[in-house]
Amino acid sequence: MKRFTKLNSIATLVMMAFAAFVFSSCNDDEMEPMPSMPGMESFTYAFNEGQLLGSAATAYDGDGEGDHPRNLSAQLDIEEMENGMARVTITLENGIDGQEYPVHAHDAADPSTTPNGTPYNETPNGDVFAGGITVSGSTGSRTVESNVAYDFLINEYEGFLVVHDPTQAISTTDLTTYLILGVFAQDLSEGTPTLRTAEFDYAFNEGQVLDNPDIAYQGEHPRDLMAKITVEEMIDGTARVTVTLDNTLDGEMYAVHSHDAADPATTPNGTPYNETPNGDIFAGMISGNGGSVSASNDLEISFNELTRNYEGFFVVHDPTQDLSTTDLTTYLILGLFAR
């Protein structure tokens, strides 16, 4: 009995010692500082609609020399390296395939001290980020290991992130050429898109487009038909064309076409346009209702490409006679497309 009691006492002491060891080990583990994890921060930037400065006058100018969709966005990732310096990665989304985008960090500055009154130094800060990002498909990315401390870049650095427009000459003073303009290491939320609309009105064909009365309409259709082309800029850089006809005949089907301009010396019948309509711009049938009717087409080309560069004719054919692509006197409307 005494031996059994002793064994129990020893077992109890062992258990107490083990418990004390475990408790001590747990305390030791809790007291040991956890290894610090490298820092990592991400920031997103929307397209420049003037939201940074609260002024539409500083938004990207689609009527300028450039021609870029307004859905470009950027992400800035800043990682802490083992030496405490910052690794900077900038990723562009919805870019133009094959284009190289100049992307810069510009140090903030007192406008009274800069040559052109800018609130930043015009020379990019290459120690933070300055380089070209080439887009493949619609995405491009570039990473640099900077000479700037991570904590400083996240908490103290004062500067701007600028993505320049690769479709025009670079400027370090004209903010309306900047696709993205934001504070470095600070999110830039979306602004209201500045999308353009243009309207072009067309009167009845009296030969005025070629200044030749011999090509004026001849037929039975009333001469009060009018047309309008509305071109809308879409946020992805494409355009939408809407054709509206007024004073139509109820129940008649109007063939409405865009015909690419051409050298008459090269066309089969000497027409100043290709006789085959360009369906990529507009080619369709519009049913008359006795009043106003419309039809639309979504284009692959941009607002600027259509309204500045496309050369073609806008034709509304007469539904009361056989369709002809050579006899201009059968055209109810004849004009230059989107002009």
XYZ file of C-alpha atoms in Angstrom:
339
model
C 0.000 0.000 0.000
C 2.860 2.363 0.873
C 4.576 1.527 -2.416
C 1.398 2.249 -4.356
C 1.070 5.596 -2.601
C 4.672 6.469 -3.461
C 4.183 5.579 -7.086
C 1.133 7.794 -7.166
C 3.141 10.612 -5.616
C 5.930 10.215 -8.168
C 3.424 10.122 -11.014
C 1.799 13.250 -9.669
C 5.154 15.033 -9.473
C 6.030 13.965 -13.019
C 2.696 15.213 -14.303
C 3.131 18.489 -12.455
C 6.643 18.882 -13.840
C 5.442 18.112 -17.371
C 2.583 20.571 -17.020
C 4.982 23.202 -15.744
C 7.304 22.522 -18.689
C 4.457 22.800 -21.203
C 3.176 25.971 -19.564
C 6.678 27.418 -19.528
C 7.201 26.448 -23.175
C 3.904 28.039 -24.157
C 4.833 31.188 -22.293
C 8.229 31.193 -23.975
C 6.537 30.861 -27.384
C 4.147 33.678 -26.602
C 6.930 35.929 -25.438
C 9.049 35.401 -28.546
C 8.371 38.180 -31.066
C 6.820 37.034 -34.332
C 8.983 37.677 -37.396
C 7.728 40.795 -39.196
C 6.133 40.287 -42.591
C 7.304 42.421 -45.523
C 4.962 45.317 -46.268
C 2.666 45.283 -49.293
C 0.218 47.949 -50.475
C -1.888 48.247 -53.647
C -3.566 51.294 -55.174
C -5.933 51.617 -58.133
C -6.232 54.510 -60.571
C -9.126 55.341 -62.880
C -8.978 57.288 -66.142
C -8.262 61.027 -65.990
C -11.649 62.745 -66.051
C -10.341 65.730 -64.086
C -11.368 64.189 -60.759
C -7.981 64.678 -59.072
C -8.238 68.469 -59.222
C -12.029 68.555 -59.355
C -11.956 70.282 -62.743
C -13.257 68.966 -66.067
C -10.809 71.374 -67.723
C -7.964 69.041 -66.675
C -9.639 65.871 -68.025
C -8.110 64.018 -70.964
C -9.073 65.921 -74.110
C -10.539 63.646 -76.760
C -10.652 66.591 -79.162
C -6.892 67.032 -78.891
C -4.153 65.363 -80.897
C -4.543 61.989 -79.191
C -7.125 59.264 -79.675
C -7.356 56.897 -76.721
C -10.275 54.985 -75.158
C -11.423 56.327 -71.801
C -11.492 52.976 -69.973
C -7.747 52.678 -69.280
C -6.966 51.920 -65.627
C -3.825 51.273 -63.600
C -2.804 49.411 -60.471
C 0.214 50.350 -58.373
C 1.713 47.625 -56.155
C 4.441 48.543 -53.660
C 6.301 45.700 -51.925
C 8.907 45.875 -49.191
C 12.130 44.076 -50.110
C 14.469 42.418 -47.593
C 16.722 45.481 -47.590
C 13.791 47.751 -46.700
C 13.642 49.316 -50.148
C 10.476 49.332 -52.276
C 9.713 47.166 -55.272
C 7.244 49.051 -57.487
C 4.962 47.371 -60.032
C 2.542 49.239 -62.284
C -0.030 47.327 -64.336
C -2.171 48.874 -67.068
C -5.553 47.466 -68.103
C -7.561 48.203 -71.285
C -4.552 49.576 -73.114
C -4.003 49.576 -76.877
C -2.239 46.466 -78.128
C 1.368 47.130 -79.125
C 1.553 50.648 -77.697
C 4.271 51.673 -75.234
C 2.989 53.937 -72.471
C 5.374 56.365 -70.725
C 4.631 56.058 -66.984
C 6.274 58.431 -64.522
C 6.427 59.477 -60.893
C 6.751 63.269 -60.628
C 7.823 64.835 -57.323
C 5.375 67.397 -55.953
C 6.671 70.969 -56.019
C 5.642 74.541 -55.281
C 4.154 75.907 -58.552
C 5.834 79.253 -57.890
C 9.217 77.547 -58.211
C 8.683 75.464 -61.372
C 9.381 76.792 -64.884
C 5.806 76.376 -66.129
C 3.890 76.705 -62.877
C 3.228 72.986 -62.535
C 2.605 71.564 -59.031
C 5.322 68.986 -59.722
C 8.814 68.722 -61.144
C 8.541 68.088 -64.864
C 11.540 65.744 -64.791
C 10.316 62.292 -63.667
C 11.790 60.735 -60.545
C 13.522 57.650 -61.897
C 14.438 56.528 -58.385
C 10.729 55.922 -57.774
C 9.397 54.980 -61.222
C 10.004 56.156 -64.778
C 9.752 53.889 -67.783
C 7.726 52.554 -70.662
C 5.056 49.879 -70.299
C 4.277 47.929 -73.465
C 0.755 46.556 -73.767
C 0.136 43.100 -75.197
C -3.501 42.383 -75.907
C -4.950 44.888 -73.466
C -2.604 44.537 -70.467
C 0.954 45.581 -69.690
C 3.117 45.635 -66.571
C 6.546 46.793 -65.416
C 8.405 46.218 -62.140
C 11.368 48.184 -60.787
C 13.399 47.723 -57.622
C 13.619 51.296 -56.422
C 16.262 53.075 -54.373
C 13.590 54.441 -52.051
C 12.659 53.005 -48.654
C 9.295 51.252 -48.543
C 8.096 53.131 -45.450
C 9.074 56.478 -46.965
C 7.314 55.748 -50.255
C 4.120 54.636 -48.512
C 3.963 57.246 -45.758
C 6.009 60.294 -46.697
C 6.671 60.592 -50.425
C 4.731 63.409 -52.089
C 4.365 63.042 -55.814
C 2.095 62.271 -58.732
C 1.588 59.170 -60.869
C 1.187 60.006 -64.555
C 0.387 57.734 -67.492
C 1.040 59.596 -70.736
C -0.860 59.077 -73.989
C 1.176 57.067 -76.521
C -1.019 58.260 -79.406
C 0.363 61.805 -79.260
C 3.552 63.701 -78.460
C 4.430 63.576 -74.765
C 3.892 66.704 -72.690
C 4.893 67.327 -69.087
C 2.733 70.453 -68.758
C -0.564 69.767 -70.550
C -2.684 67.775 -68.108
C -5.329 67.159 -70.791
C -2.879 64.775 -72.498
C -2.588 62.599 -69.363
C -4.516 59.338 -69.456
C -4.076 58.877 -65.707
C -3.219 61.587 -63.192
C -3.232 60.742 -59.504
C -1.357 61.090 -56.237
C 1.378 58.485 -55.904
C 0.399 55.687 -53.488
C -3.182 56.902 -53.189
C -6.285 55.492 -54.897
C -7.914 57.532 -57.658
C -11.637 56.821 -57.949
C -13.600 56.966 -61.187
C -14.784 60.285 -62.543
C -17.679 61.060 -64.865
C -16.670 60.064 -68.423
C -16.456 62.967 -70.864
C -17.967 61.167 -73.853
C -18.689 63.152 -76.992
C -21.687 63.245 -79.328
C -21.839 64.874 -82.749
C -24.821 65.405 -85.064
C -24.828 65.947 -88.827
C -27.945 67.093 -90.697
C -28.773 66.288 -94.318
C -31.292 68.021 -96.553
C -32.981 66.499 -99.589
C -30.781 65.799 -102.634
C -30.973 68.834 -104.889
C -27.479 68.233 -106.285
C -25.850 70.454 -103.661
C -23.205 67.977 -102.455
C -21.418 68.082 -105.829
C -22.750 71.532 -106.731
C -24.408 69.999 -109.772
C -28.192 70.304 -110.329
C -28.020 67.499 -112.901
C -27.649 64.935 -110.092
C -30.668 66.231 -108.137
C -33.342 63.661 -107.307
C -35.851 62.742 -110.004
C -38.823 60.655 -108.940
C -42.144 60.524 -107.121
C -40.994 60.694 -103.495
C -41.929 63.882 -101.606
C -38.968 66.235 -101.355
C -39.376 66.942 -97.644
C -37.384 63.888 -96.487
C -34.555 64.831 -94.127
C -31.867 62.797 -92.398
C -29.559 63.086 -89.420
C -26.465 61.117 -88.412
C -25.636 61.010 -84.701
C -22.181 59.760 -83.715
C -21.634 58.754 -80.086
C -18.270 58.085 -78.480
C -18.230 54.859 -76.457
C -16.067 54.398 -73.368
C -14.111 51.533 -74.949
C -12.915 53.821 -77.741
C -15.399 52.720 -80.396
C -18.313 54.707 -81.827
C -22.029 54.226 -82.418
C -23.795 55.644 -85.474
C -27.528 56.351 -85.459
C -29.342 57.360 -88.646
C -32.671 59.172 -88.276
C -35.029 59.797 -91.190
C -37.815 62.373 -90.952
C -40.960 62.623 -93.113
C -40.783 59.008 -94.265
C -43.486 57.204 -96.217
C -45.439 54.762 -94.097
C -44.648 51.129 -94.937
C -41.770 51.858 -97.311
C -38.318 50.310 -96.733
C -35.465 52.785 -97.121
C -32.050 51.429 -98.076
C -29.479 53.541 -96.209
C -25.795 53.099 -96.991
C -22.304 54.384 -96.406
C -20.156 54.190 -99.544
C -16.384 54.584 -99.255
C -14.978 57.403 -101.367
C -12.883 56.275 -104.336
C -11.034 57.597 -107.353
C -13.541 57.605 -110.268
C -10.730 56.456 -112.553
C -10.587 53.174 -110.615
C -14.301 52.333 -110.236
C -16.240 50.257 -112.800
C -18.757 52.982 -113.615
C -16.708 56.078 -112.842
C -18.448 56.762 -109.527
C -16.550 58.762 -106.872
C -17.284 55.954 -104.405
C -17.265 52.175 -104.160
C -20.653 50.870 -105.232
C -20.621 48.153 -102.557
C -21.803 49.707 -99.271
C -19.508 49.641 -96.247
C -21.488 47.660 -93.681
C -18.850 48.296 -91.024
C -19.931 51.946 -91.067
C -23.607 51.695 -91.982
C -25.704 49.612 -94.357
C -29.266 48.698 -93.530
C -32.962 48.937 -94.224
C -35.112 51.387 -92.287
C -38.883 50.971 -92.337
C -40.840 54.187 -92.815
C -43.757 54.987 -90.518
C -45.015 58.262 -91.927
C -42.815 60.245 -89.556
C -39.443 59.802 -87.858
C -37.539 56.483 -87.740
C -34.033 55.498 -86.628
C -31.506 52.676 -86.800
C -28.073 52.273 -85.189
C -24.787 50.501 -85.834
C -21.882 49.905 -83.439
C -18.528 50.527 -85.107
C -15.071 49.099 -84.445
C -13.373 52.424 -85.150
C -13.173 55.446 -82.868
C -15.194 58.642 -82.785
C -12.162 60.578 -84.042
C -11.397 58.086 -86.796
C -14.933 58.383 -88.147
C -15.395 62.134 -87.823
C -11.854 63.153 -88.797
C -10.456 60.553 -91.155
C -13.193 58.459 -92.735
C -14.022 59.536 -96.285
C -17.306 58.306 -97.657
C -20.770 59.212 -98.881
C -24.086 58.952 -97.063
C -26.889 57.722 -99.321
C -30.611 57.219 -98.737
C -32.087 55.361 -101.689
C -35.601 55.882 -103.022
C -37.913 53.025 -101.989
C -40.407 53.929 -104.742
C -38.084 52.847 -107.567
C -35.447 50.224 -108.305
C -32.260 50.640 -106.292
C -29.293 51.952 -108.247
C -25.732 52.500 -107.060
C -24.779 54.574 -110.099
C -27.731 56.859 -110.861
C -27.413 59.726 -108.396
C -30.805 61.114 -109.454
C -32.426 58.197 -107.593
C -30.833 59.235 -104.294
C -33.136 60.984 -101.839
C -30.189 62.016 -99.663
C -26.608 62.328 -100.868
C -23.927 63.791 -98.630
C -20.530 63.237 -97.076
C -20.707 60.758 -94.205
C -20.465 62.342 -90.741
C -19.574 65.763 -92.145
